[in-house]
Amino acid sequence: MNLPFLESQIPEMIHPQMDVIVGDIKEYYKNEIFNISSENTRLYGDHMSTGALYSSYIYPLGGLEKVKAVSRYYCYWALIDDEFFDNSVDLDNITQTFEGFQATLNEAPEIEKTFVPIREFCSRTDWTTEVKDIFRKEMNRYLESVLKLRTIEVQMKTVSLEEYLSYRAFDVAMNVIFSLTWYTQDDMPPSLYYSDEFEKIFEYGGISIGLLLDLYTLKSKKKEIRNYAHSIRIIQRVENCKEEEAISKGVRLFYEYNAKLKEEFSRLEAKYPIAIQYFRYIQSGSVRYCNESREIRYKQVDDIDENLVKGRTVL
């Protein structure tokens, strides 16, 4: 069964200075810190576009210098995620990376060289302590969910679809993406984040993107053990159905959660018009980026010509 391109059906926008952001990330990518990547990560990662294009799609109204900073962070964060989490089944190494990343976020006095770019982003002076705390809280939830899912995979535990999605919603880091709205936009007071008004938006956004990525990564070349931590494989096991049927249900679930998300946007728009505008662009930009990334990052194994893919970027 050919996996369909999924659409957000939510308006899109691109940062008007995306070319500047792209130029900045191309220079940043020349930094020797990116030499830690393995052949598999270099072949399928496309971290430059994760930084520049993704940031330009999800924060189209953000200040240029702040979006450039986020772009650099996303670029390197994607490398860490690919190299040490998604492309590893060594739970000891995964845990070590988890602990190093968490220590850096919590501003430990001494960190490994691998995490220096993370520290540089966290130590910027153009955000407040309150906004940094929001970001740190969501990054820690992302890390904890990554560890839970990798543990499920490595130990081959069987979990329900509901339990899996409760972890996957944070594992795809949409909460982090939403949290950085408070950094990129100066008109988002921290009190909004702590009010819990947007809880369902974060939940539905995370689950819908988690389902989308599971569909797109179903046959991609990574070392994850997908039979245990992947929505389509879990659906197959629970419902004892064929892959095609599980894929169809995964597609339906994506659109169901996307519809729930749109309802939340409509419900809260009159009360929080500015925030909802920003959140809409985050969701539509995330879907757009994932669709474009199927050219390399999420391309299916049976479609890949490694000689053509190697060294390419959707930039």
Coordinates of C-alpha atoms in Angstrom, one line a residue:
M1 CA 0.0 0.0 0.0
N2 CA 1.3 3.4 -0.9
L3 CA 1.5 5.7 2.1
P4 CA -0.5 8.9 1.4
F5 CA 0.7 12.4 2.0
L6 CA -1.4 13.8 4.9
E7 CA -2.7 17.3 4.9
S8 CA -3.3 19.6 7.9
Q9 CA -6.2 21.5 6.3
I10 CA -5.0 24.5 8.4
P11 CA -3.6 27.7 6.8
E12 CA 0.1 27.9 6.2
M13 CA 2.6 30.8 6.2
I14 CA 6.4 31.0 5.6
H15 CA 8.8 33.4 7.4
P16 CA 9.4 36.3 5.0
Q17 CA 13.1 36.1 5.7
M18 CA 13.5 32.4 5.2
D19 CA 16.4 32.9 2.8
V20 CA 18.4 34.6 5.5
I21 CA 17.6 31.8 7.9
V22 CA 18.6 29.2 5.3
G23 CA 21.9 31.1 4.7
D24 CA 22.6 31.1 8.4
I25 CA 22.1 27.4 8.8
K26 CA 24.2 26.5 5.9
E27 CA 27.1 28.4 7.5
Y28 CA 26.3 26.9 10.9
Y29 CA 26.3 23.4 9.4
K30 CA 30.0 23.8 8.5
N31 CA 30.8 23.7 12.2
E32 CA 32.9 20.7 13.2
I33 CA 30.3 19.7 15.9
F34 CA 28.4 18.0 13.1
N35 CA 31.2 15.5 12.6
I36 CA 29.7 13.2 15.2
S37 CA 27.1 11.9 12.7
S38 CA 27.3 8.3 11.4
E39 CA 26.8 7.3 7.8
N40 CA 23.2 6.5 8.3
T41 CA 22.5 9.8 10.0
R42 CA 24.4 11.7 7.3
L43 CA 22.5 9.8 4.6
Y44 CA 19.0 10.4 5.8
G45 CA 19.1 13.2 8.4
D46 CA 18.9 16.4 6.4
H47 CA 19.5 18.4 9.6
M48 CA 19.9 21.8 7.8
S49 CA 16.3 21.7 6.6
T50 CA 15.1 20.6 10.1
G51 CA 16.6 23.8 11.3
A52 CA 16.0 26.4 8.6
L53 CA 12.9 25.2 6.8
Y54 CA 11.0 23.8 9.7
S55 CA 11.6 26.9 11.8
S56 CA 10.5 29.2 9.0
Y57 CA 7.3 27.2 8.6
I58 CA 6.3 27.0 12.2
Y59 CA 7.4 30.5 13.4
P60 CA 6.6 32.7 10.4
L61 CA 5.9 35.7 12.5
G62 CA 8.8 35.3 14.9
G63 CA 11.7 37.8 15.2
L64 CA 14.5 37.0 12.8
E65 CA 17.3 36.7 15.3
K66 CA 15.3 34.4 17.6
V67 CA 14.1 32.2 14.7
K68 CA 17.7 31.9 13.6
A69 CA 18.7 30.8 17.1
V70 CA 15.9 28.2 17.1
S71 CA 16.9 27.1 13.7
R72 CA 20.4 26.3 14.9
Y73 CA 19.1 24.6 17.9
Y74 CA 16.7 22.4 15.9
C75 CA 19.4 21.6 13.4
Y76 CA 21.7 20.2 16.1
W77 CA 18.9 18.7 18.3
A78 CA 17.7 16.7 15.3
L79 CA 21.2 15.3 14.9
I80 CA 21.3 14.2 18.5
D81 CA 17.9 12.7 18.2
D82 CA 18.8 10.8 15.0
E83 CA 22.3 9.7 16.0
F84 CA 21.8 8.7 19.7
F85 CA 18.1 8.0 20.1
D86 CA 16.4 6.9 16.8
N87 CA 19.4 5.0 15.4
S88 CA 20.3 3.1 18.5
V89 CA 19.1 0.0 20.3
D90 CA 21.8 0.2 23.0
L91 CA 19.8 1.2 26.0
D92 CA 22.9 2.1 28.1
N93 CA 24.1 4.5 25.4
I94 CA 20.6 5.9 25.0
T95 CA 20.4 6.5 28.8
Q96 CA 23.8 8.1 28.8
T97 CA 22.8 10.5 26.1
F98 CA 19.5 11.2 28.0
E99 CA 21.4 12.0 31.2
G100 CA 23.9 14.3 29.4
F101 CA 21.2 16.2 27.5
Q102 CA 19.2 16.6 30.7
A103 CA 22.2 17.8 32.7
T104 CA 22.9 20.4 30.0
L105 CA 19.3 21.7 30.1
N106 CA 19.5 21.9 33.9
E107 CA 22.7 24.0 33.5
A108 CA 25.2 21.6 35.1
P109 CA 28.6 23.3 35.5
E110 CA 30.4 20.6 33.5
I111 CA 29.0 19.0 30.3
E112 CA 30.3 16.8 27.5
K113 CA 31.5 18.5 24.3
T114 CA 28.6 16.9 22.5
F115 CA 26.1 19.1 24.3
V116 CA 27.9 22.5 23.9
P117 CA 25.4 23.7 21.2
I118 CA 22.5 22.9 23.5
R119 CA 24.1 24.9 26.3
E120 CA 24.8 27.8 24.0
F121 CA 21.1 28.0 23.1
C122 CA 20.0 27.7 26.8
S123 CA 22.4 30.4 27.8
R124 CA 21.2 33.1 25.4
T125 CA 20.4 36.4 27.0
D126 CA 17.4 37.2 24.8
W127 CA 14.8 35.3 26.8
T128 CA 13.5 35.6 30.4
T129 CA 14.0 33.0 33.1
E130 CA 10.2 32.3 33.0
V131 CA 10.3 31.5 29.3
K132 CA 13.4 29.4 29.6
D133 CA 11.7 27.4 32.3
I134 CA 8.8 26.7 30.0
F135 CA 11.1 25.4 27.4
R136 CA 13.2 23.4 29.9
K137 CA 10.0 21.8 31.3
E138 CA 8.9 20.6 27.9
M139 CA 12.4 19.4 26.8
N140 CA 12.6 17.3 29.9
R141 CA 9.2 15.8 29.2
Y142 CA 10.4 15.0 25.6
L143 CA 13.5 13.3 27.0
E144 CA 11.6 11.2 29.5
S145 CA 9.2 10.1 26.7
V146 CA 12.1 9.2 24.4
L147 CA 13.6 7.0 27.1
K148 CA 10.2 5.3 27.8
L149 CA 9.7 4.5 24.1
R150 CA 13.2 3.3 23.5
T151 CA 13.0 1.1 26.6
I152 CA 9.8 -0.4 25.3
E153 CA 11.5 -1.1 22.0
V154 CA 14.7 -2.6 23.4
Q155 CA 12.9 -4.7 26.1
M156 CA 10.2 -5.6 23.6
K157 CA 7.3 -4.7 25.8
T158 CA 3.8 -4.8 24.6
V159 CA 1.7 -1.7 25.3
S160 CA -1.8 -0.6 24.3
L161 CA -2.3 2.0 21.5
E162 CA -3.5 4.5 24.1
E163 CA -0.4 4.1 26.3
Y164 CA 1.9 4.3 23.3
L165 CA 0.2 7.5 22.0
S166 CA 0.4 9.1 25.5
Y167 CA 4.2 8.8 25.2
R168 CA 4.5 9.5 21.5
A169 CA 2.7 12.8 21.9
F170 CA 5.7 14.1 23.9
D171 CA 8.3 12.0 22.0
V172 CA 7.7 13.9 18.8
A173 CA 8.4 17.1 20.9
M174 CA 5.4 19.1 19.7
N175 CA 5.1 20.4 23.3
V176 CA 8.6 21.8 22.9
I177 CA 7.7 23.3 19.6
F178 CA 4.7 25.0 21.1
S179 CA 6.6 26.1 24.1
L180 CA 9.1 28.1 22.0
T181 CA 6.3 30.3 20.8
W182 CA 6.9 32.1 24.1
Y183 CA 10.5 32.7 23.0
T184 CA 10.0 33.7 19.4
Q185 CA 6.9 35.9 20.0
D186 CA 7.1 38.8 22.5
D187 CA 3.4 39.0 23.0
M188 CA 2.9 35.7 24.7
P189 CA 2.9 36.2 28.5
P190 CA 4.1 33.1 30.5
S191 CA 0.8 33.1 32.4
L192 CA -0.9 31.7 29.3
Y193 CA 1.2 28.6 29.4
Y194 CA 0.6 27.9 33.1
S195 CA -3.2 28.4 32.7
D196 CA -3.7 25.0 31.1
E197 CA -6.0 26.5 28.6
F198 CA -4.0 25.1 25.7
E199 CA -3.5 21.6 27.2
K200 CA -5.7 19.9 24.6
I201 CA -4.1 21.8 21.7
F202 CA -0.7 20.4 22.8
E203 CA -2.0 16.9 23.3
Y204 CA -3.9 16.7 20.0
G205 CA -1.0 18.4 18.1
G206 CA 1.5 15.9 19.5
I207 CA -0.6 12.8 18.8
S208 CA -1.5 13.9 15.3
I209 CA 2.1 14.5 14.3
G210 CA 3.1 11.3 16.1
L211 CA 0.7 9.4 13.9
L212 CA 1.8 11.2 10.8
L213 CA 5.5 10.4 11.5
D214 CA 4.7 6.7 12.3
L215 CA 3.0 6.5 8.9
Y216 CA 6.0 8.2 7.2
T217 CA 8.7 6.2 9.0
L218 CA 7.0 2.8 8.8
K219 CA 9.6 1.5 6.3
S220 CA 12.4 4.0 6.7
K221 CA 16.0 2.8 7.4
K222 CA 16.5 3.2 11.1
K223 CA 17.4 0.8 13.9
E224 CA 14.3 1.3 15.9
I225 CA 12.4 -1.9 16.8
R226 CA 9.1 -0.8 15.4
N227 CA 7.0 -3.9 16.3
Y228 CA 6.8 -2.6 19.9
A229 CA 6.8 1.2 19.7
H230 CA 4.9 2.2 16.5
S231 CA 1.2 2.9 16.2
I232 CA 0.7 0.9 12.9
R233 CA 2.4 -2.2 14.3
I234 CA 0.5 -1.9 17.6
I235 CA -2.8 -1.6 15.6
Q236 CA -1.8 -4.7 13.6
R237 CA -1.1 -6.7 16.8
V238 CA -4.2 -5.5 18.8
E239 CA -6.7 -5.9 16.0
N240 CA -4.9 -8.9 14.3
C241 CA -5.2 -7.2 10.9
K242 CA -3.0 -6.8 7.8
E243 CA -0.7 -3.9 7.4
E244 CA -2.9 -2.2 4.8
E245 CA -5.8 -2.1 7.3
A246 CA -3.6 -0.8 10.1
I247 CA -2.3 2.0 7.8
S248 CA -5.9 3.0 6.9
K249 CA -6.8 3.2 10.6
G250 CA -3.6 5.2 11.2
V251 CA -4.7 7.7 8.5
R252 CA -8.2 7.9 10.0
L253 CA -6.8 8.5 13.5
F254 CA -4.6 11.3 12.2
Y255 CA -7.5 13.1 10.6
E256 CA -9.6 12.5 13.7
Y257 CA -7.0 14.2 16.0
N258 CA -6.5 16.9 13.4
A259 CA -10.2 17.6 13.5
K260 CA -10.2 17.7 17.3
L261 CA -7.3 20.2 17.1
K262 CA -9.2 22.4 14.7
E263 CA -12.1 22.4 17.1
E264 CA -9.9 23.5 20.0
F265 CA -8.5 26.3 17.8
S266 CA -12.1 27.5 17.0
R267 CA -13.2 27.2 20.6
L268 CA -10.3 29.4 22.0
E269 CA -9.8 31.8 19.1
A270 CA -12.1 34.5 20.3
K271 CA -10.4 34.5 23.7
Y272 CA -6.8 34.1 22.5
P273 CA -6.7 35.2 18.9
I274 CA -2.9 35.9 18.8
A275 CA -1.9 32.6 20.4
I276 CA -4.2 30.5 18.3
Q277 CA -2.8 32.2 15.1
Y278 CA 0.7 31.1 16.2
F279 CA -0.4 27.6 17.1
R280 CA -2.2 27.1 13.8
Y281 CA 1.1 27.9 11.9
I282 CA 3.0 25.5 14.1
Q283 CA 0.6 22.7 13.2
S284 CA 0.3 23.4 9.5
G285 CA 4.1 24.0 9.2
S286 CA 4.9 20.7 10.9
V287 CA 2.8 18.8 8.5
R288 CA 4.2 20.7 5.5
Y289 CA 7.8 20.0 6.7
C290 CA 7.1 16.3 7.2
N291 CA 5.6 16.1 3.8
E292 CA 8.6 17.7 2.2
S293 CA 11.0 15.6 4.2
R294 CA 9.7 12.4 2.7
E295 CA 12.1 13.3 -0.2
I296 CA 14.9 12.2 2.1
R297 CA 14.3 12.0 5.8
Y298 CA 11.2 9.8 5.8
K299 CA 11.6 8.2 2.4
Q300 CA 10.6 4.5 2.3
V301 CA 13.2 1.8 2.0
D302 CA 11.9 0.3 -1.2
D303 CA 11.9 3.7 -2.9
I304 CA 15.4 4.7 -1.9
D305 CA 18.3 5.0 -4.4
E306 CA 21.2 5.7 -2.0
N307 CA 23.4 7.0 -4.7
L308 CA 20.9 9.7 -5.4
V309 CA 20.0 10.5 -1.8
K310 CA 23.5 10.7 -0.4
G311 CA 24.6 14.2 0.3
R312 CA 21.3 15.8 -0.7
T313 CA 19.1 18.1 1.3
V314 CA 15.6 19.4 0.6
L315 CA 17.2 22.9 0.8

